[in-house]
Amino acid sequence: MSEIVPASPPPDAPTLTPKRPAEHLLRVVGTPPGRVVGFLTRFVWAFVTWLSPESRDALARFVGNLAYRLGIRRRVALENLAMALPEKSDAERREIARGAYINMSRVVLESLPSGDRLPRDWAEQGVEGEAAWQALKAHVATGQGALLVTAHFGNWELLGDMVTRHGIPIVGLVRPLKGALNTRIAENRVRMGAGLIYPRGAIQEVIKAVKRGESPFMLLDQALPAKAAAFVPFFGKLASTTPAMAVAAARTKAPVFVVMGVRNGRGGARLRLAVEGPILPPAPGECADPMTEHTARVTAALERCIRKYPDQWMWLHRRWKVQPPPEAALPAGTTPPPPASDAPPAG
């Protein structure tokens, strides 16, 4: 495991000055809640804000355990875990699944409050991958943005807040969202200083953002329709994945870093950074499909972190639901997981 060091920069590290993203990226696009729902949810947001971090954490544990016991998408989580981690016992996979439910509850309750959502000692939680972290900050200090990739892991919302506070302006690649909860989260993203890039014209916006010194921040662990996807190995099985990161890297020549927020086992939204990179694209002529290969390399970095802390990833998502085309195949040397039993997991 990587050595964990304090997040404070060494004396000779470049000094970064936080900068606000372009004004046209500070807008929330989507379907807001209706008037009645919007009115009622304001009381919910106020209540969550009023709770202490410890109380929010206790509530998240209660809600997560309840959702697991009620079986909400539990079958999906356990099937995913049986496929991805066959070396674990059934009891171990169930405990990982329970942790994933608690983590999801924590993400929601930690992301909703107004004001300062991070604990006072947020910058003292340490960094895994110090050399990569310093390389990222040194690159951003030149005035050019980097491409930051993460997953639905730890708390990806507060991770963006932490990266911004460290002086790295970010712009998130997002989809228009619906409902009170999603609207609130999007508003909090803007409030903490992140810009938002929506699908229409996204690549051009990414190119402009990198030139302005802003770092596009994207999630790379969701299934995509087959026609728009690159199929890359993820836990030994091909998974449909957006090639947007690889396309952006090819267009901008910006370095790619995987940045994750790892919970350290204490309550109150305490996360340390886990950084890997720069993750380089294949050299010219190295492979037939450089976009897919670059996507695979970054996805492999995500997998390495998830394997270390499996209870912090969103196993409830049907990550492998899109089937690859017949011509797609795992690269040589990749060991696929053993076939799952026809019998559904108990519980």
Short mmCIF file of the C-alpha atoms (twelve columns), coordinates in Angstrom:
data_MODEL
# 
_entry.id   MODEL 
# 
loop_
_atom_site.group_PDB 
_atom_site.id 
_atom_site.type_symbol 
_atom_site.label_atom_id 
_atom_site.label_alt_id 
_atom_site.label_comp_id 
_atom_site.label_asym_id 
_atom_site.label_seq_id 
_atom_site.Cartn_x 
_atom_site.Cartn_y 
_atom_site.Cartn_z 
_atom_site.pdbx_PDB_model_num 
ATOM 1   C CA . MET A 1   0.000   0.000   0.000   1 
ATOM 2   C CA . SER A 2   1.250   3.510   -0.789  1 
ATOM 3   C CA . GLU A 3   2.739   5.515   2.010   1 
ATOM 4   C CA . ILE A 4   0.323   8.093   3.402   1 
ATOM 5   C CA . VAL A 5   1.870   11.517  3.889   1 
ATOM 6   C CA . PRO A 6   0.429   14.865  4.988   1 
ATOM 7   C CA . ALA A 7   -1.274  16.875  2.268   1 
ATOM 8   C CA . SER A 8   0.610   20.056  3.129   1 
ATOM 9   C CA . PRO A 9   3.059   20.979  0.330   1 
ATOM 10  C CA . PRO A 10  6.829   20.868  0.789   1 
ATOM 11  C CA . PRO A 11  8.630   24.244  0.962   1 
ATOM 12  C CA . ASP A 12  9.702   24.128  -2.704  1 
ATOM 13  C CA . ALA A 13  6.295   23.093  -4.078  1 
ATOM 14  C CA . PRO A 14  4.558   25.467  -6.541  1 
ATOM 15  C CA . THR A 15  2.040   27.799  -4.930  1 
ATOM 16  C CA . LEU A 16  -1.410  27.522  -6.482  1 
ATOM 17  C CA . THR A 17  -3.951  30.318  -6.349  1 
ATOM 18  C CA . PRO A 18  -7.595  29.230  -6.525  1 
ATOM 19  C CA . LYS A 19  -9.403  30.670  -9.507  1 
ATOM 20  C CA . ARG A 20  -13.081 30.753  -10.368 1 
ATOM 21  C CA . PRO A 21  -14.169 28.861  -13.504 1 
ATOM 22  C CA . ALA A 22  -15.578 30.715  -16.501 1 
ATOM 23  C CA . GLU A 23  -18.933 32.327  -15.752 1 
ATOM 24  C CA . HIS A 24  -20.842 30.432  -18.447 1 
ATOM 25  C CA . LEU A 25  -19.946 27.165  -16.684 1 
ATOM 26  C CA . LEU A 26  -21.494 28.283  -13.398 1 
ATOM 27  C CA . ARG A 27  -25.058 27.364  -14.312 1 
ATOM 28  C CA . VAL A 28  -27.296 24.501  -13.299 1 
ATOM 29  C CA . VAL A 29  -29.115 22.849  -16.212 1 
ATOM 30  C CA . GLY A 30  -31.875 20.338  -15.659 1 
ATOM 31  C CA . THR A 31  -35.418 19.928  -14.427 1 
ATOM 32  C CA . PRO A 32  -35.844 21.638  -11.052 1 
ATOM 33  C CA . PRO A 33  -38.344 20.314  -8.503  1 
ATOM 34  C CA . GLY A 34  -41.905 21.590  -8.513  1 
ATOM 35  C CA . ARG A 35  -42.902 24.461  -6.245  1 
ATOM 36  C CA . VAL A 36  -44.345 22.279  -3.475  1 
ATOM 37  C CA . VAL A 37  -41.469 19.790  -3.496  1 
ATOM 38  C CA . GLY A 38  -38.956 22.627  -3.635  1 
ATOM 39  C CA . PHE A 39  -40.586 24.281  -0.634  1 
ATOM 40  C CA . LEU A 40  -40.667 21.086  1.424   1 
ATOM 41  C CA . THR A 41  -37.126 20.023  0.620   1 
ATOM 42  C CA . ARG A 42  -35.759 23.344  1.872   1 
ATOM 43  C CA . PHE A 43  -36.700 22.161  5.356   1 
ATOM 44  C CA . VAL A 44  -34.864 18.876  4.737   1 
ATOM 45  C CA . TRP A 45  -31.721 20.724  3.583   1 
ATOM 46  C CA . ALA A 46  -31.924 22.978  6.623   1 
ATOM 47  C CA . PHE A 47  -32.269 19.974  8.946   1 
ATOM 48  C CA . VAL A 48  -29.302 18.155  7.395   1 
ATOM 49  C CA . THR A 49  -27.245 21.351  7.642   1 
ATOM 50  C CA . TRP A 50  -28.229 21.743  11.306  1 
ATOM 51  C CA . LEU A 51  -27.052 18.238  12.217  1 
ATOM 52  C CA . SER A 52  -23.529 17.856  13.513  1 
ATOM 53  C CA . PRO A 53  -21.108 15.854  11.299  1 
ATOM 54  C CA . GLU A 54  -21.252 13.047  13.858  1 
ATOM 55  C CA . SER A 55  -25.052 12.996  13.785  1 
ATOM 56  C CA . ARG A 56  -25.076 12.956  9.975   1 
ATOM 57  C CA . ASP A 57  -22.685 10.025  10.034  1 
ATOM 58  C CA . ALA A 58  -24.842 8.105   12.522  1 
ATOM 59  C CA . LEU A 59  -27.931 8.774   10.408  1 
ATOM 60  C CA . ALA A 60  -26.103 7.611   7.277   1 
ATOM 61  C CA . ARG A 61  -25.148 4.355   8.955   1 
ATOM 62  C CA . PHE A 62  -28.750 3.782   10.033  1 
ATOM 63  C CA . VAL A 63  -30.150 4.522   6.558   1 
ATOM 64  C CA . GLY A 64  -27.497 2.434   4.811   1 
ATOM 65  C CA . ASN A 65  -28.037 -0.562  7.055   1 
ATOM 66  C CA . LEU A 66  -31.809 -0.233  6.643   1 
ATOM 67  C CA . ALA A 67  -31.587 -0.095  2.841   1 
ATOM 68  C CA . TYR A 68  -29.377 -3.178  2.840   1 
ATOM 69  C CA . ARG A 69  -31.729 -5.097  5.123   1 
ATOM 70  C CA . LEU A 70  -34.730 -4.124  3.005   1 
ATOM 71  C CA . GLY A 71  -32.925 -5.577  -0.008  1 
ATOM 72  C CA . ILE A 72  -33.022 -2.434  -2.187  1 
ATOM 73  C CA . ARG A 73  -30.811 -3.444  -5.172  1 
ATOM 74  C CA . ARG A 74  -29.032 -5.901  -2.874  1 
ATOM 75  C CA . ARG A 75  -29.252 -8.642  -5.478  1 
ATOM 76  C CA . VAL A 76  -27.425 -6.401  -7.980  1 
ATOM 77  C CA . ALA A 77  -24.685 -5.574  -5.479  1 
ATOM 78  C CA . LEU A 78  -24.120 -9.206  -4.495  1 
ATOM 79  C CA . GLU A 79  -24.115 -10.425 -8.101  1 
ATOM 80  C CA . ASN A 80  -21.555 -7.749  -9.014  1 
ATOM 81  C CA . LEU A 81  -19.376 -8.722  -6.070  1 
ATOM 82  C CA . ALA A 82  -19.593 -12.449 -6.852  1 
ATOM 83  C CA . MET A 83  -18.399 -11.735 -10.389 1 
ATOM 84  C CA . ALA A 84  -15.707 -9.199  -9.494  1 
ATOM 85  C CA . LEU A 85  -14.324 -10.684 -6.271  1 
ATOM 86  C CA . PRO A 86  -14.792 -14.465 -6.497  1 
ATOM 87  C CA . GLU A 87  -11.857 -14.990 -4.130  1 
ATOM 88  C CA . LYS A 88  -13.860 -13.449 -1.270  1 
ATOM 89  C CA . SER A 89  -16.180 -15.538 0.855   1 
ATOM 90  C CA . ASP A 90  -19.917 -14.992 0.750   1 
ATOM 91  C CA . ALA A 91  -19.770 -13.403 4.222   1 
ATOM 92  C CA . GLU A 92  -16.982 -11.041 3.120   1 
ATOM 93  C CA . ARG A 93  -18.917 -9.971  0.028   1 
ATOM 94  C CA . ARG A 94  -22.019 -9.298  2.108   1 
ATOM 95  C CA . GLU A 95  -20.019 -7.116  4.463   1 
ATOM 96  C CA . ILE A 96  -18.564 -5.207  1.493   1 
ATOM 97  C CA . ALA A 97  -22.080 -4.730  0.100   1 
ATOM 98  C CA . ARG A 98  -23.316 -3.432  3.451   1 
ATOM 99  C CA . GLY A 99  -20.419 -0.978  3.535   1 
ATOM 100 C CA . ALA A 100 -21.292 0.221   0.034   1 
ATOM 101 C CA . TYR A 101 -24.856 1.021   1.156   1 
ATOM 102 C CA . ILE A 102 -23.547 2.962   4.145   1 
ATOM 103 C CA . ASN A 103 -21.097 4.803   1.915   1 
ATOM 104 C CA . MET A 104 -23.864 5.838   -0.490  1 
ATOM 105 C CA . SER A 105 -25.933 7.161   2.416   1 
ATOM 106 C CA . ARG A 106 -22.920 9.073   3.664   1 
ATOM 107 C CA . VAL A 107 -22.352 10.631  0.239   1 
ATOM 108 C CA . VAL A 108 -25.898 11.982  0.129   1 
ATOM 109 C CA . LEU A 109 -25.998 13.301  3.694   1 
ATOM 110 C CA . GLU A 110 -22.506 14.802  3.472   1 
ATOM 111 C CA . SER A 111 -23.188 16.494  0.125   1 
ATOM 112 C CA . LEU A 112 -26.461 18.256  0.979   1 
ATOM 113 C CA . PRO A 113 -25.582 20.758  3.742   1 
ATOM 114 C CA . SER A 114 -25.058 24.447  3.098   1 
ATOM 115 C CA . GLY A 115 -21.830 26.151  4.083   1 
ATOM 116 C CA . ASP A 116 -18.629 24.305  4.946   1 
ATOM 117 C CA . ARG A 117 -19.188 20.578  4.411   1 
ATOM 118 C CA . LEU A 118 -15.649 19.488  5.271   1 
ATOM 119 C CA . PRO A 119 -14.265 19.081  8.798   1 
ATOM 120 C CA . ARG A 120 -11.712 21.590  10.045  1 
ATOM 121 C CA . ASP A 121 -8.919  19.048  9.712   1 
ATOM 122 C CA . TRP A 122 -9.783  18.107  6.122   1 
ATOM 123 C CA . ALA A 123 -6.288  19.038  4.861   1 
ATOM 124 C CA . GLU A 124 -4.569  16.869  7.482   1 
ATOM 125 C CA . GLN A 125 -5.890  13.507  6.287   1 
ATOM 126 C CA . GLY A 126 -2.899  12.703  4.080   1 
ATOM 127 C CA . VAL A 127 -2.174  11.660  0.505   1 
ATOM 128 C CA . GLU A 128 -1.498  8.278   -1.085  1 
ATOM 129 C CA . GLY A 129 0.665   8.799   -4.141  1 
ATOM 130 C CA . GLU A 130 2.555   11.920  -3.086  1 
ATOM 131 C CA . ALA A 131 4.778   11.970  -6.195  1 
ATOM 132 C CA . ALA A 132 1.715   11.928  -8.473  1 
ATOM 133 C CA . TRP A 133 0.022   14.611  -6.368  1 
ATOM 134 C CA . GLN A 134 3.054   16.898  -6.623  1 
ATOM 135 C CA . ALA A 135 3.275   16.240  -10.373 1 
ATOM 136 C CA . LEU A 136 -0.380  17.241  -10.755 1 
ATOM 137 C CA . LYS A 137 0.076   20.453  -8.792  1 
ATOM 138 C CA . ALA A 138 3.279   21.299  -10.668 1 
ATOM 139 C CA . HIS A 139 1.492   20.907  -13.999 1 
ATOM 140 C CA . VAL A 140 -1.476  23.057  -12.953 1 
ATOM 141 C CA . ALA A 141 0.967   25.717  -11.688 1 
ATOM 142 C CA . THR A 142 2.134   26.178  -15.311 1 
ATOM 143 C CA . GLY A 143 -1.297  27.621  -16.133 1 
ATOM 144 C CA . GLN A 144 -2.603  24.587  -18.037 1 
ATOM 145 C CA . GLY A 145 -5.282  22.251  -16.743 1 
ATOM 146 C CA . ALA A 146 -4.996  18.478  -16.329 1 
ATOM 147 C CA . LEU A 147 -7.644  15.800  -16.874 1 
ATOM 148 C CA . LEU A 148 -8.848  14.374  -13.560 1 
ATOM 149 C CA . VAL A 149 -10.636 11.025  -13.448 1 
ATOM 150 C CA . THR A 150 -12.463 9.553   -10.473 1 
ATOM 151 C CA . ALA A 151 -15.239 7.078   -9.672  1 
ATOM 152 C CA . HIS A 152 -18.362 6.779   -7.541  1 
ATOM 153 C CA . PHE A 153 -16.090 6.033   -4.637  1 
ATOM 154 C CA . GLY A 154 -15.609 7.451   -1.128  1 
ATOM 155 C CA . ASN A 155 -17.302 10.806  -1.501  1 
ATOM 156 C CA . TRP A 156 -16.700 12.089  -5.020  1 
ATOM 157 C CA . GLU A 157 -18.666 15.285  -4.314  1 
ATOM 158 C CA . LEU A 158 -16.487 16.333  -1.369  1 
ATOM 159 C CA . LEU A 159 -13.412 15.178  -3.272  1 
ATOM 160 C CA . GLY A 160 -14.093 17.943  -5.790  1 
ATOM 161 C CA . ASP A 161 -14.373 20.411  -2.923  1 
ATOM 162 C CA . MET A 162 -11.021 19.248  -1.516  1 
ATOM 163 C CA . VAL A 163 -9.223  19.468  -4.863  1 
ATOM 164 C CA . THR A 164 -10.554 22.992  -5.393  1 
ATOM 165 C CA . ARG A 165 -9.427  24.083  -1.927  1 
ATOM 166 C CA . HIS A 166 -5.954  22.783  -2.747  1 
ATOM 167 C CA . GLY A 167 -5.870  25.405  -5.491  1 
ATOM 168 C CA . ILE A 168 -6.814  23.296  -8.513  1 
ATOM 169 C CA . PRO A 169 -9.861  24.801  -10.274 1 
ATOM 170 C CA . ILE A 170 -12.091 22.051  -11.649 1 
ATOM 171 C CA . VAL A 171 -14.958 21.767  -14.097 1 
ATOM 172 C CA . GLY A 172 -17.141 18.674  -13.818 1 
ATOM 173 C CA . LEU A 173 -18.513 16.771  -16.817 1 
ATOM 174 C CA . VAL A 174 -22.152 16.221  -15.906 1 
ATOM 175 C CA . ARG A 175 -25.553 15.431  -17.395 1 
ATOM 176 C CA . PRO A 176 -28.658 17.576  -16.909 1 
ATOM 177 C CA . LEU A 177 -30.265 16.253  -13.755 1 
ATOM 178 C CA . LYS A 178 -33.802 16.024  -12.443 1 
ATOM 179 C CA . GLY A 179 -35.417 16.440  -9.060  1 
ATOM 180 C CA . ALA A 180 -34.769 18.221  -5.802  1 
ATOM 181 C CA . LEU A 181 -31.863 16.040  -4.642  1 
ATOM 182 C CA . ASN A 182 -29.885 16.271  -7.877  1 
ATOM 183 C CA . THR A 183 -30.581 19.987  -8.210  1 
ATOM 184 C CA . ARG A 184 -29.312 20.592  -4.685  1 
ATOM 185 C CA . ILE A 185 -26.112 18.647  -5.334  1 
ATOM 186 C CA . ALA A 186 -25.505 20.531  -8.597  1 
ATOM 187 C CA . GLU A 187 -26.059 23.862  -6.846  1 
ATOM 188 C CA . ASN A 188 -23.563 22.894  -4.166  1 
ATOM 189 C CA . ARG A 189 -21.011 22.008  -6.845  1 
ATOM 190 C CA . VAL A 190 -21.258 25.519  -8.233  1 
ATOM 191 C CA . ARG A 191 -21.307 27.028  -4.750  1 
ATOM 192 C CA . MET A 192 -17.988 25.400  -3.883  1 
ATOM 193 C CA . GLY A 193 -16.413 26.812  -7.039  1 
ATOM 194 C CA . ALA A 194 -16.652 24.041  -9.648  1 
ATOM 195 C CA . GLY A 195 -17.748 24.711  -13.208 1 
ATOM 196 C CA . LEU A 196 -20.187 22.377  -14.986 1 
ATOM 197 C CA . ILE A 197 -19.796 21.056  -18.549 1 
ATOM 198 C CA . TYR A 198 -22.853 19.444  -20.137 1 
ATOM 199 C CA . PRO A 199 -22.843 16.897  -23.010 1 
ATOM 200 C CA . ARG A 200 -23.618 19.277  -25.883 1 
ATOM 201 C CA . GLY A 201 -20.276 20.616  -27.122 1 
ATOM 202 C CA . ALA A 202 -18.458 18.987  -24.197 1 
ATOM 203 C CA . ILE A 203 -15.158 18.257  -25.954 1 
ATOM 204 C CA . GLN A 204 -14.775 21.849  -27.141 1 
ATOM 205 C CA . GLU A 205 -15.579 23.107  -23.650 1 
ATOM 206 C CA . VAL A 206 -12.973 20.723  -22.210 1 
ATOM 207 C CA . ILE A 207 -10.328 22.015  -24.626 1 
ATOM 208 C CA . LYS A 208 -11.114 25.629  -23.683 1 
ATOM 209 C CA . ALA A 209 -11.128 24.821  -19.973 1 
ATOM 210 C CA . VAL A 210 -7.688  23.181  -20.122 1 
ATOM 211 C CA . LYS A 211 -6.262  26.215  -21.917 1 
ATOM 212 C CA . ARG A 212 -7.743  28.493  -19.231 1 
ATOM 213 C CA . GLY A 213 -6.010  26.435  -16.549 1 
ATOM 214 C CA . GLU A 214 -9.116  24.601  -15.364 1 
ATOM 215 C CA . SER A 215 -9.000  20.824  -14.867 1 
ATOM 216 C CA . PRO A 216 -11.945 18.801  -16.226 1 
ATOM 217 C CA . PHE A 217 -13.136 16.312  -13.592 1 
ATOM 218 C CA . MET A 218 -14.970 13.229  -14.805 1 
ATOM 219 C CA . LEU A 219 -16.418 9.962   -13.504 1 
ATOM 220 C CA . LEU A 220 -15.364 6.954   -15.574 1 
ATOM 221 C CA . ASP A 221 -17.201 4.066   -13.937 1 
ATOM 222 C CA . GLN A 222 -20.703 4.078   -15.430 1 
ATOM 223 C CA . ALA A 223 -22.137 1.923   -18.193 1 
ATOM 224 C CA . LEU A 224 -22.711 3.592   -21.561 1 
ATOM 225 C CA . PRO A 225 -24.788 2.417   -24.557 1 
ATOM 226 C CA . ALA A 226 -22.701 0.090   -26.724 1 
ATOM 227 C CA . LYS A 227 -22.615 2.375   -29.770 1 
ATOM 228 C CA . ALA A 228 -20.976 5.194   -27.803 1 
ATOM 229 C CA . ALA A 229 -18.705 3.081   -25.599 1 
ATOM 230 C CA . ALA A 230 -15.232 1.658   -25.448 1 
ATOM 231 C CA . PHE A 231 -15.198 -1.826  -23.892 1 
ATOM 232 C CA . VAL A 232 -12.318 -2.213  -21.461 1 
ATOM 233 C CA . PRO A 233 -11.438 -4.725  -18.726 1 
ATOM 234 C CA . PHE A 234 -12.822 -3.948  -15.291 1 
ATOM 235 C CA . PHE A 235 -12.464 -6.654  -12.645 1 
ATOM 236 C CA . GLY A 236 -11.743 -9.216  -15.352 1 
ATOM 237 C CA . LYS A 237 -14.796 -8.530  -17.512 1 
ATOM 238 C CA . LEU A 238 -15.329 -6.066  -20.363 1 
ATOM 239 C CA . ALA A 239 -17.310 -3.015  -19.288 1 
ATOM 240 C CA . SER A 240 -18.771 -0.315  -21.517 1 
ATOM 241 C CA . THR A 241 -16.966 2.919   -20.693 1 
ATOM 242 C CA . THR A 242 -17.032 6.434   -22.074 1 
ATOM 243 C CA . PRO A 243 -14.027 7.245   -24.277 1 
ATOM 244 C CA . ALA A 244 -14.479 10.973  -23.515 1 
ATOM 245 C CA . MET A 245 -11.380 11.122  -21.328 1 
ATOM 246 C CA . ALA A 246 -9.177  9.551   -24.004 1 
ATOM 247 C CA . VAL A 247 -10.609 11.807  -26.711 1 
ATOM 248 C CA . ALA A 248 -10.030 14.863  -24.521 1 
ATOM 249 C CA . ALA A 249 -6.468  13.750  -23.762 1 
ATOM 250 C CA . ALA A 250 -5.727  13.313  -27.469 1 
ATOM 251 C CA . ARG A 251 -7.171  16.733  -28.325 1 
ATOM 252 C CA . THR A 252 -5.625  18.702  -25.447 1 
ATOM 253 C CA . LYS A 253 -2.401  16.735  -24.787 1 
ATOM 254 C CA . ALA A 254 -3.211  17.314  -21.101 1 
ATOM 255 C CA . PRO A 255 -1.898  14.722  -18.611 1 
ATOM 256 C CA . VAL A 256 -4.404  12.358  -17.023 1 
ATOM 257 C CA . PHE A 257 -4.499  11.715  -13.271 1 
ATOM 258 C CA . VAL A 258 -6.767  9.426   -11.270 1 
ATOM 259 C CA . VAL A 259 -7.819  11.182  -8.056  1 
ATOM 260 C CA . MET A 260 -9.896  9.406   -5.412  1 
ATOM 261 C CA . GLY A 261 -11.163 10.426  -1.977  1 
ATOM 262 C CA . VAL A 262 -10.549 7.514   0.408   1 
ATOM 263 C CA . ARG A 263 -12.407 7.383   3.713   1 
ATOM 264 C CA . ASN A 264 -9.970  6.882   6.565   1 
ATOM 265 C CA . GLY A 265 -12.286 5.004   8.903   1 
ATOM 266 C CA . ARG A 266 -13.229 8.021   10.997  1 
ATOM 267 C CA . GLY A 267 -16.564 9.819   10.862  1 
ATOM 268 C CA . GLY A 268 -17.289 13.364  9.809   1 
ATOM 269 C CA . ALA A 269 -16.433 13.183  6.084   1 
ATOM 270 C CA . ARG A 270 -12.699 12.699  6.610   1 
ATOM 271 C CA . LEU A 271 -11.089 11.703  3.323   1 
ATOM 272 C CA . ARG A 272 -7.513  11.405  2.179   1 
ATOM 273 C CA . LEU A 273 -6.449  11.821  -1.421  1 
ATOM 274 C CA . ALA A 274 -5.287  8.849   -3.474  1 
ATOM 275 C CA . VAL A 275 -3.564  10.026  -6.661  1 
ATOM 276 C CA . GLU A 276 -2.054  8.075   -9.562  1 
ATOM 277 C CA . GLY A 277 -0.528  9.471   -12.716 1 
ATOM 278 C CA . PRO A 278 0.165   10.872  -15.108 1 
ATOM 279 C CA . ILE A 279 -1.353  7.907   -16.924 1 
ATOM 280 C CA . LEU A 280 0.068   8.109   -20.422 1 
ATOM 281 C CA . PRO A 281 -1.674  7.179   -23.666 1 
ATOM 282 C CA . PRO A 282 -0.070  4.511   -25.860 1 
ATOM 283 C CA . ALA A 283 2.788   5.622   -28.060 1 
ATOM 284 C CA . PRO A 284 2.074   6.088   -31.796 1 
ATOM 285 C CA . GLY A 285 1.833   2.700   -33.450 1 
ATOM 286 C CA . GLU A 286 1.830   0.846   -30.133 1 
ATOM 287 C CA . CYS A 287 -1.702  -0.491  -30.566 1 
ATOM 288 C CA . ALA A 288 -4.555  -0.523  -33.074 1 
ATOM 289 C CA . ASP A 289 -7.010  1.421   -30.902 1 
ATOM 290 C CA . PRO A 290 -5.208  4.031   -28.779 1 
ATOM 291 C CA . MET A 291 -8.432  5.545   -27.419 1 
ATOM 292 C CA . THR A 292 -9.617  2.219   -26.005 1 
ATOM 293 C CA . GLU A 293 -6.139  1.405   -24.676 1 
ATOM 294 C CA . HIS A 294 -5.850  4.739   -22.854 1 
ATOM 295 C CA . THR A 295 -9.334  4.247   -21.413 1 
ATOM 296 C CA . ALA A 296 -8.288  0.773   -20.258 1 
ATOM 297 C CA . ARG A 297 -5.163  2.084   -18.519 1 
ATOM 298 C CA . VAL A 298 -7.119  4.669   -16.571 1 
ATOM 299 C CA . THR A 299 -9.867  2.162   -15.728 1 
ATOM 300 C CA . ALA A 300 -7.183  -0.202  -14.402 1 
ATOM 301 C CA . ALA A 301 -6.022  2.551   -12.026 1 
ATOM 302 C CA . LEU A 302 -9.583  2.969   -10.763 1 
ATOM 303 C CA . GLU A 303 -9.808  -0.783  -10.215 1 
ATOM 304 C CA . ARG A 304 -6.573  -0.837  -8.212  1 
ATOM 305 C CA . CYS A 305 -7.977  1.688   -5.754  1 
ATOM 306 C CA . ILE A 306 -11.389 -0.004  -5.545  1 
ATOM 307 C CA . ARG A 307 -9.736  -3.350  -4.824  1 
ATOM 308 C CA . LYS A 308 -7.950  -1.789  -1.825  1 
ATOM 309 C CA . TYR A 309 -11.181 -0.328  -0.423  1 
ATOM 310 C CA . PRO A 310 -14.046 -2.278  -2.032  1 
ATOM 311 C CA . ASP A 311 -16.723 -1.174  0.452   1 
ATOM 312 C CA . GLN A 312 -16.319 2.433   -0.752  1 
ATOM 313 C CA . TRP A 313 -17.428 1.800   -4.368  1 
ATOM 314 C CA . MET A 314 -20.982 1.819   -5.710  1 
ATOM 315 C CA . TRP A 315 -21.613 -1.895  -6.292  1 
ATOM 316 C CA . LEU A 316 -25.335 -1.132  -6.590  1 
ATOM 317 C CA . HIS A 317 -24.798 0.098   -10.170 1 
ATOM 318 C CA . ARG A 318 -25.257 -2.390  -13.042 1 
ATOM 319 C CA . ARG A 319 -21.740 -1.705  -14.313 1 
ATOM 320 C CA . TRP A 320 -21.591 -4.675  -16.709 1 
ATOM 321 C CA . LYS A 321 -25.175 -4.545  -18.029 1 
ATOM 322 C CA . VAL A 322 -24.182 -3.552  -21.587 1 
ATOM 323 C CA . GLN A 323 -22.867 -6.511  -23.573 1 
ATOM 324 C CA . PRO A 324 -19.749 -5.999  -25.716 1 
ATOM 325 C CA . PRO A 325 -19.916 -6.649  -29.462 1 
ATOM 326 C CA . PRO A 326 -18.817 -10.124 -30.633 1 
ATOM 327 C CA . GLU A 327 -15.453 -8.819  -31.889 1 
ATOM 328 C CA . ALA A 328 -14.504 -7.342  -28.502 1 
ATOM 329 C CA . ALA A 329 -12.237 -9.496  -26.349 1 
ATOM 330 C CA . LEU A 330 -10.207 -9.266  -23.177 1 
ATOM 331 C CA . PRO A 331 -6.520  -8.482  -23.877 1 
ATOM 332 C CA . ALA A 332 -4.028  -11.326 -23.683 1 
ATOM 333 C CA . GLY A 333 -2.947  -12.050 -20.137 1 
ATOM 334 C CA . THR A 334 -6.245  -10.952 -18.607 1 
ATOM 335 C CA . THR A 335 -7.840  -13.627 -16.454 1 
ATOM 336 C CA . PRO A 336 -11.647 -13.418 -16.541 1 
ATOM 337 C CA . PRO A 337 -13.512 -14.295 -13.362 1 
ATOM 338 C CA . PRO A 338 -15.004 -17.776 -13.120 1 
ATOM 339 C CA . PRO A 339 -18.604 -18.058 -14.323 1 
ATOM 340 C CA . ALA A 340 -21.138 -17.129 -11.689 1 
ATOM 341 C CA . SER A 341 -23.464 -19.770 -10.352 1 
ATOM 342 C CA . ASP A 342 -26.898 -19.935 -11.938 1 
ATOM 343 C CA . ALA A 343 -28.384 -19.757 -8.457  1 
ATOM 344 C CA . PRO A 344 -29.046 -16.185 -7.260  1 
ATOM 345 C CA . PRO A 345 -27.295 -15.037 -4.090  1 
ATOM 346 C CA . ALA A 346 -29.270 -15.741 -0.950  1 
ATOM 347 C CA . GLY A 347 -30.923 -12.809 0.816   1 
# 
